């Protein structure tokens, strides 16, 4: 069992980094990422990782009833780790805003 959790974490991190880098270079792996990018443009509170999680929870919950419960739980865990890493890699580089507020007329550095 610990090997499965380690595999989910390592696989999720690697998959998330790869998908995040693909999104940063204005590309897409297709499917959930395209839907996530479209919804991000329409709704500012959405992210690719959130859409990724919403879709995958429904898919893997259905698979838990059809197949094995443990496989479904590990799949959901993998998908959540992947989504978190995608958001960290992708959103960190596109949602940075800096406000400098000063009462002085000139700003000295």
Short mmCIF file of N, CA and C in Angstrom, two decimals:
data_model
loop_
_atom_site.label_atom_id
_atom_site.label_comp_id
_atom_site.label_asym_id
_atom_site.label_seq_id
_atom_site.Cartn_x
_atom_site.Cartn_y
_atom_site.Cartn_z
N UNK A 1 0.81 -1.21 0.00
CA UNK A 1 0.00 0.00 0.00
C UNK A 1 0.85 1.27 0.00
N UNK A 2 1.92 1.41 0.81
CA UNK A 2 2.73 2.62 0.75
C UNK A 2 3.34 2.85 -0.64
N UNK A 3 3.63 1.76 -1.38
CA UNK A 3 4.18 1.93 -2.72
C UNK A 3 3.16 2.58 -3.64
N UNK A 4 1.87 2.27 -3.47
CA UNK A 4 0.83 2.86 -4.30
C UNK A 4 0.69 4.36 -4.03
N UNK A 5 0.77 4.74 -2.77
CA UNK A 5 0.67 6.16 -2.42
C UNK A 5 1.88 6.92 -2.97
N UNK A 6 3.06 6.35 -2.82
CA UNK A 6 4.26 6.97 -3.35
C UNK A 6 4.18 7.10 -4.87
N UNK A 7 3.69 6.06 -5.52
CA UNK A 7 3.54 6.11 -6.98
C UNK A 7 2.53 7.18 -7.39
N UNK A 8 1.44 7.33 -6.64
CA UNK A 8 0.44 8.36 -6.94
C UNK A 8 1.04 9.76 -6.79
N UNK A 9 1.82 9.97 -5.75
CA UNK A 9 2.42 11.28 -5.53
C UNK A 9 3.47 11.58 -6.61
N UNK A 10 4.37 10.64 -6.84
CA UNK A 10 5.43 10.86 -7.84
C UNK A 10 4.84 11.01 -9.23
N UNK A 11 3.91 10.16 -9.59
CA UNK A 11 3.27 10.25 -10.91
C UNK A 11 2.47 11.53 -11.07
N UNK A 12 1.76 11.93 -10.02
CA UNK A 12 0.97 13.16 -10.07
C UNK A 12 1.84 14.39 -10.22
N UNK A 13 2.96 14.41 -9.50
CA UNK A 13 3.88 15.56 -9.60
C UNK A 13 4.48 15.63 -11.01
N UNK A 14 4.95 14.51 -11.52
CA UNK A 14 5.55 14.51 -12.86
C UNK A 14 4.52 14.87 -13.94
N UNK A 15 3.33 14.30 -13.84
CA UNK A 15 2.28 14.59 -14.80
C UNK A 15 1.85 16.05 -14.72
N UNK A 16 1.73 16.58 -13.51
CA UNK A 16 1.34 17.97 -13.32
C UNK A 16 2.38 18.94 -13.85
N UNK A 17 3.66 18.64 -13.63
CA UNK A 17 4.73 19.49 -14.14
C UNK A 17 4.71 19.49 -15.67
N UNK A 18 4.56 18.32 -16.26
CA UNK A 18 4.51 18.22 -17.72
C UNK A 18 3.33 18.98 -18.31
N UNK A 19 2.16 18.80 -17.73
CA UNK A 19 0.96 19.49 -18.23
C UNK A 19 1.07 21.00 -17.98
N UNK A 20 1.63 21.40 -16.85
CA UNK A 20 1.80 22.82 -16.56
C UNK A 20 2.77 23.49 -17.52
N UNK A 21 3.86 22.82 -17.83
CA UNK A 21 4.82 23.36 -18.79
C UNK A 21 4.19 23.45 -20.18
N UNK A 22 3.40 22.46 -20.54
CA UNK A 22 2.70 22.49 -21.83
C UNK A 22 1.76 23.69 -21.89
N UNK A 23 1.04 23.95 -20.82
CA UNK A 23 0.12 25.09 -20.78
C UNK A 23 0.89 26.41 -20.82
N UNK A 24 2.03 26.47 -20.15
CA UNK A 24 2.84 27.69 -20.17
C UNK A 24 3.36 28.03 -21.56
N UNK A 25 3.61 27.01 -22.36
CA UNK A 25 4.12 27.25 -23.71
C UNK A 25 3.00 27.41 -24.72
N UNK A 26 1.80 27.73 -24.22
CA UNK A 26 0.62 27.98 -25.05
C UNK A 26 0.15 26.73 -25.80
N UNK A 27 0.43 25.57 -25.24
CA UNK A 27 -0.02 24.32 -25.84
C UNK A 27 -1.05 23.65 -24.95
N UNK A 28 -1.47 22.46 -25.35
CA UNK A 28 -2.43 21.71 -24.56
C UNK A 28 -2.33 20.24 -24.90
N UNK A 29 -2.57 19.43 -23.91
CA UNK A 29 -2.63 17.99 -24.13
C UNK A 29 -4.01 17.56 -24.60
N UNK A 30 -4.95 18.48 -24.60
CA UNK A 30 -6.30 18.19 -25.08
C UNK A 30 -7.24 17.86 -23.94
N UNK A 31 -8.49 17.69 -24.25
CA UNK A 31 -9.49 17.26 -23.29
C UNK A 31 -9.75 18.24 -22.17
N UNK A 32 -9.45 17.81 -20.96
CA UNK A 32 -9.75 18.60 -19.76
C UNK A 32 -9.00 19.92 -19.73
N UNK A 33 -7.80 19.95 -20.26
CA UNK A 33 -7.01 21.18 -20.26
C UNK A 33 -7.66 22.25 -21.12
N UNK A 34 -8.16 21.88 -22.29
CA UNK A 34 -8.82 22.85 -23.17
C UNK A 34 -10.08 23.38 -22.50
N UNK A 35 -10.87 22.49 -21.91
CA UNK A 35 -12.07 22.92 -21.20
C UNK A 35 -11.71 23.84 -20.04
N UNK A 36 -10.64 23.51 -19.32
CA UNK A 36 -10.19 24.35 -18.22
C UNK A 36 -9.75 25.73 -18.67
N UNK A 37 -9.03 25.80 -19.79
CA UNK A 37 -8.59 27.09 -20.30
C UNK A 37 -9.77 27.95 -20.76
N UNK A 38 -10.76 27.31 -21.40
CA UNK A 38 -11.95 28.06 -21.83
C UNK A 38 -12.74 28.60 -20.65
N UNK A 39 -12.90 27.77 -19.62
CA UNK A 39 -13.65 28.21 -18.44
C UNK A 39 -12.87 29.24 -17.63
N UNK A 40 -11.53 29.19 -17.68
CA UNK A 40 -10.72 30.20 -17.00
C UNK A 40 -10.94 31.57 -17.61
N UNK A 41 -11.11 31.62 -18.92
CA UNK A 41 -11.34 32.91 -19.59
C UNK A 41 -12.70 33.48 -19.24
N UNK A 42 -13.69 32.61 -19.07
CA UNK A 42 -15.05 33.07 -18.79
C UNK A 42 -15.25 33.37 -17.31
N UNK A 43 -14.76 32.48 -16.46
CA UNK A 43 -14.91 32.62 -15.00
C UNK A 43 -13.53 32.76 -14.38
N UNK A 44 -13.26 33.90 -13.79
CA UNK A 44 -11.92 34.18 -13.24
C UNK A 44 -11.59 33.31 -12.03
N UNK A 45 -12.60 32.78 -11.35
CA UNK A 45 -12.33 31.97 -10.16
C UNK A 45 -11.99 30.51 -10.51
N UNK A 46 -12.17 30.12 -11.76
CA UNK A 46 -11.87 28.74 -12.16
C UNK A 46 -10.41 28.62 -12.56
N UNK A 47 -9.91 27.39 -12.51
CA UNK A 47 -8.56 27.11 -12.96
C UNK A 47 -8.56 25.76 -13.66
N UNK A 48 -7.49 25.48 -14.36
CA UNK A 48 -7.39 24.20 -15.07
C UNK A 48 -7.44 23.05 -14.07
N UNK A 49 -6.77 23.21 -12.94
CA UNK A 49 -6.77 22.16 -11.92
C UNK A 49 -8.14 21.90 -11.33
N UNK A 50 -8.92 22.95 -11.11
CA UNK A 50 -10.27 22.77 -10.57
C UNK A 50 -11.16 22.01 -11.53
N UNK A 51 -11.11 22.36 -12.81
CA UNK A 51 -11.89 21.66 -13.82
C UNK A 51 -11.42 20.21 -13.92
N UNK A 52 -10.12 20.02 -13.89
CA UNK A 52 -9.51 18.69 -13.92
C UNK A 52 -10.06 17.83 -12.77
N UNK A 53 -10.11 18.41 -11.57
CA UNK A 53 -10.62 17.68 -10.41
C UNK A 53 -12.11 17.38 -10.53
N UNK A 54 -12.90 18.35 -10.94
CA UNK A 54 -14.35 18.15 -11.04
C UNK A 54 -14.68 17.01 -11.99
N UNK A 55 -14.07 17.03 -13.16
CA UNK A 55 -14.35 15.98 -14.15
C UNK A 55 -13.86 14.62 -13.64
N UNK A 56 -12.64 14.57 -13.11
CA UNK A 56 -12.07 13.29 -12.70
C UNK A 56 -12.77 12.68 -11.50
N UNK A 57 -13.29 13.49 -10.59
CA UNK A 57 -14.01 12.92 -9.45
C UNK A 57 -15.26 12.18 -9.93
N UNK A 58 -15.96 12.76 -10.89
CA UNK A 58 -17.14 12.06 -11.43
C UNK A 58 -16.75 10.78 -12.16
N UNK A 59 -15.70 10.84 -12.97
CA UNK A 59 -15.27 9.67 -13.73
C UNK A 59 -14.79 8.56 -12.80
N UNK A 60 -13.94 8.90 -11.84
CA UNK A 60 -13.37 7.87 -10.98
C UNK A 60 -14.37 7.34 -9.97
N UNK A 61 -15.33 8.15 -9.56
CA UNK A 61 -16.38 7.65 -8.68
C UNK A 61 -17.22 6.62 -9.41
N UNK A 62 -17.51 6.87 -10.67
CA UNK A 62 -18.24 5.89 -11.47
C UNK A 62 -17.43 4.61 -11.62
N UNK A 63 -16.14 4.75 -11.85
CA UNK A 63 -15.28 3.58 -12.00
C UNK A 63 -15.17 2.77 -10.71
N UNK A 64 -15.30 3.43 -9.56
CA UNK A 64 -15.25 2.70 -8.28
C UNK A 64 -16.41 1.72 -8.18
N UNK A 65 -17.56 2.10 -8.72
CA UNK A 65 -18.72 1.20 -8.68
C UNK A 65 -18.58 0.06 -9.68
N UNK A 66 -17.94 0.32 -10.80
CA UNK A 66 -17.80 -0.70 -11.83
C UNK A 66 -16.64 -1.63 -11.54
N UNK A 67 -15.51 -1.07 -11.11
CA UNK A 67 -14.30 -1.86 -10.89
C UNK A 67 -14.00 -1.98 -9.40
N UNK A 68 -12.78 -1.70 -9.01
CA UNK A 68 -12.31 -1.87 -7.64
C UNK A 68 -12.31 -0.51 -6.92
N UNK A 69 -12.74 -0.51 -5.67
CA UNK A 69 -12.79 0.73 -4.89
C UNK A 69 -11.38 1.29 -4.66
N UNK A 70 -10.42 0.44 -4.34
CA UNK A 70 -9.08 0.94 -4.06
C UNK A 70 -8.44 1.58 -5.29
N UNK A 71 -8.69 1.02 -6.46
CA UNK A 71 -8.15 1.61 -7.68
C UNK A 71 -8.76 2.99 -7.92
N UNK A 72 -10.03 3.15 -7.63
CA UNK A 72 -10.69 4.44 -7.77
C UNK A 72 -10.15 5.48 -6.80
N UNK A 73 -9.91 5.06 -5.57
CA UNK A 73 -9.38 5.98 -4.55
C UNK A 73 -7.97 6.44 -4.94
N UNK A 74 -7.13 5.50 -5.36
CA UNK A 74 -5.77 5.87 -5.79
C UNK A 74 -5.82 6.78 -7.02
N UNK A 75 -6.75 6.52 -7.92
CA UNK A 75 -6.88 7.37 -9.11
C UNK A 75 -7.30 8.78 -8.75
N UNK A 76 -8.23 8.91 -7.82
CA UNK A 76 -8.65 10.25 -7.37
C UNK A 76 -7.48 10.95 -6.68
N UNK A 77 -6.73 10.23 -5.87
CA UNK A 77 -5.57 10.81 -5.20
C UNK A 77 -4.54 11.30 -6.22
N UNK A 78 -4.27 10.48 -7.22
CA UNK A 78 -3.35 10.86 -8.30
C UNK A 78 -3.85 12.11 -9.03
N UNK A 79 -5.14 12.16 -9.33
CA UNK A 79 -5.71 13.29 -10.07
C UNK A 79 -5.64 14.58 -9.25
N UNK A 80 -5.86 14.48 -7.94
CA UNK A 80 -5.80 15.68 -7.09
C UNK A 80 -4.37 16.21 -7.02
N UNK A 81 -3.39 15.32 -6.87
CA UNK A 81 -1.99 15.75 -6.84
C UNK A 81 -1.62 16.40 -8.17
N UNK A 82 -2.05 15.79 -9.28
CA UNK A 82 -1.77 16.34 -10.60
C UNK A 82 -2.38 17.72 -10.76
N UNK A 83 -3.63 17.89 -10.34
CA UNK A 83 -4.32 19.17 -10.49
C UNK A 83 -3.66 20.27 -9.66
N UNK A 84 -3.23 19.93 -8.45
CA UNK A 84 -2.56 20.92 -7.61
C UNK A 84 -1.25 21.38 -8.25
N UNK A 85 -0.48 20.44 -8.79
CA UNK A 85 0.79 20.79 -9.41
C UNK A 85 0.55 21.60 -10.70
N UNK A 86 -0.45 21.22 -11.49
CA UNK A 86 -0.77 21.99 -12.70
C UNK A 86 -1.07 23.44 -12.32
N UNK A 87 -1.89 23.64 -11.31
CA UNK A 87 -2.24 25.00 -10.91
C UNK A 87 -1.03 25.76 -10.39
N UNK A 88 -0.15 25.10 -9.66
CA UNK A 88 1.05 25.78 -9.14
C UNK A 88 1.97 26.19 -10.28
N UNK A 89 2.15 25.33 -11.25
CA UNK A 89 3.06 25.64 -12.35
C UNK A 89 2.43 26.65 -13.29
N UNK A 90 1.16 26.49 -13.61
CA UNK A 90 0.51 27.34 -14.61
C UNK A 90 0.04 28.66 -14.02
N UNK A 91 -0.76 28.63 -12.97
CA UNK A 91 -1.35 29.85 -12.43
C UNK A 91 -0.32 30.77 -11.80
N UNK A 92 0.73 30.21 -11.26
CA UNK A 92 1.75 31.02 -10.61
C UNK A 92 2.38 32.00 -11.60
N UNK A 93 2.38 31.64 -12.86
CA UNK A 93 3.03 32.48 -13.86
C UNK A 93 2.07 33.39 -14.62
N UNK A 94 0.74 33.22 -14.44
CA UNK A 94 -0.18 34.06 -15.21
C UNK A 94 -1.04 34.96 -14.34
N UNK A 95 -1.07 34.75 -13.03
CA UNK A 95 -1.94 35.56 -12.19
C UNK A 95 -1.17 36.43 -11.19
N UNK A 96 0.00 36.86 -11.57
CA UNK A 96 0.77 37.69 -10.67
C UNK A 96 0.41 39.15 -10.89
N UNK A 97 0.03 39.83 -9.83
CA UNK A 97 -0.33 41.24 -9.89
C UNK A 97 0.40 41.95 -8.77
N UNK A 98 0.94 43.11 -9.08
CA UNK A 98 1.63 43.87 -8.06
C UNK A 98 1.08 45.29 -8.05
N UNK A 99 0.71 45.74 -6.89
CA UNK A 99 0.24 47.11 -6.71
C UNK A 99 1.21 47.84 -5.81
N UNK A 100 1.66 49.01 -6.24
CA UNK A 100 2.52 49.85 -5.40
C UNK A 100 1.74 51.12 -5.15
N UNK A 101 1.41 51.34 -3.92
CA UNK A 101 0.62 52.51 -3.56
C UNK A 101 1.49 53.42 -2.71
N UNK A 102 1.56 54.66 -3.12
CA UNK A 102 2.38 55.62 -2.42
C UNK A 102 1.68 56.97 -2.40
N UNK A 103 1.84 57.69 -1.30
CA UNK A 103 1.25 59.02 -1.20
C UNK A 103 2.16 60.08 -1.80
N UNK A 104 3.41 59.71 -2.06
CA UNK A 104 4.36 60.67 -2.63
C UNK A 104 4.16 60.75 -4.13
N UNK A 105 4.51 61.90 -4.68
CA UNK A 105 4.40 62.08 -6.12
C UNK A 105 5.42 61.28 -6.88
N UNK A 106 6.60 61.08 -6.31
CA UNK A 106 7.63 60.30 -6.99
C UNK A 106 7.97 59.08 -6.14
N UNK A 107 8.32 58.04 -6.79
CA UNK A 107 8.66 56.80 -6.11
C UNK A 107 10.17 56.59 -6.20
N UNK A 108 10.82 56.43 -5.06
CA UNK A 108 12.26 56.24 -5.03
C UNK A 108 12.54 54.77 -4.77
N UNK A 109 13.51 54.27 -5.50
CA UNK A 109 13.89 52.87 -5.33
C UNK A 109 15.18 52.78 -4.56
#
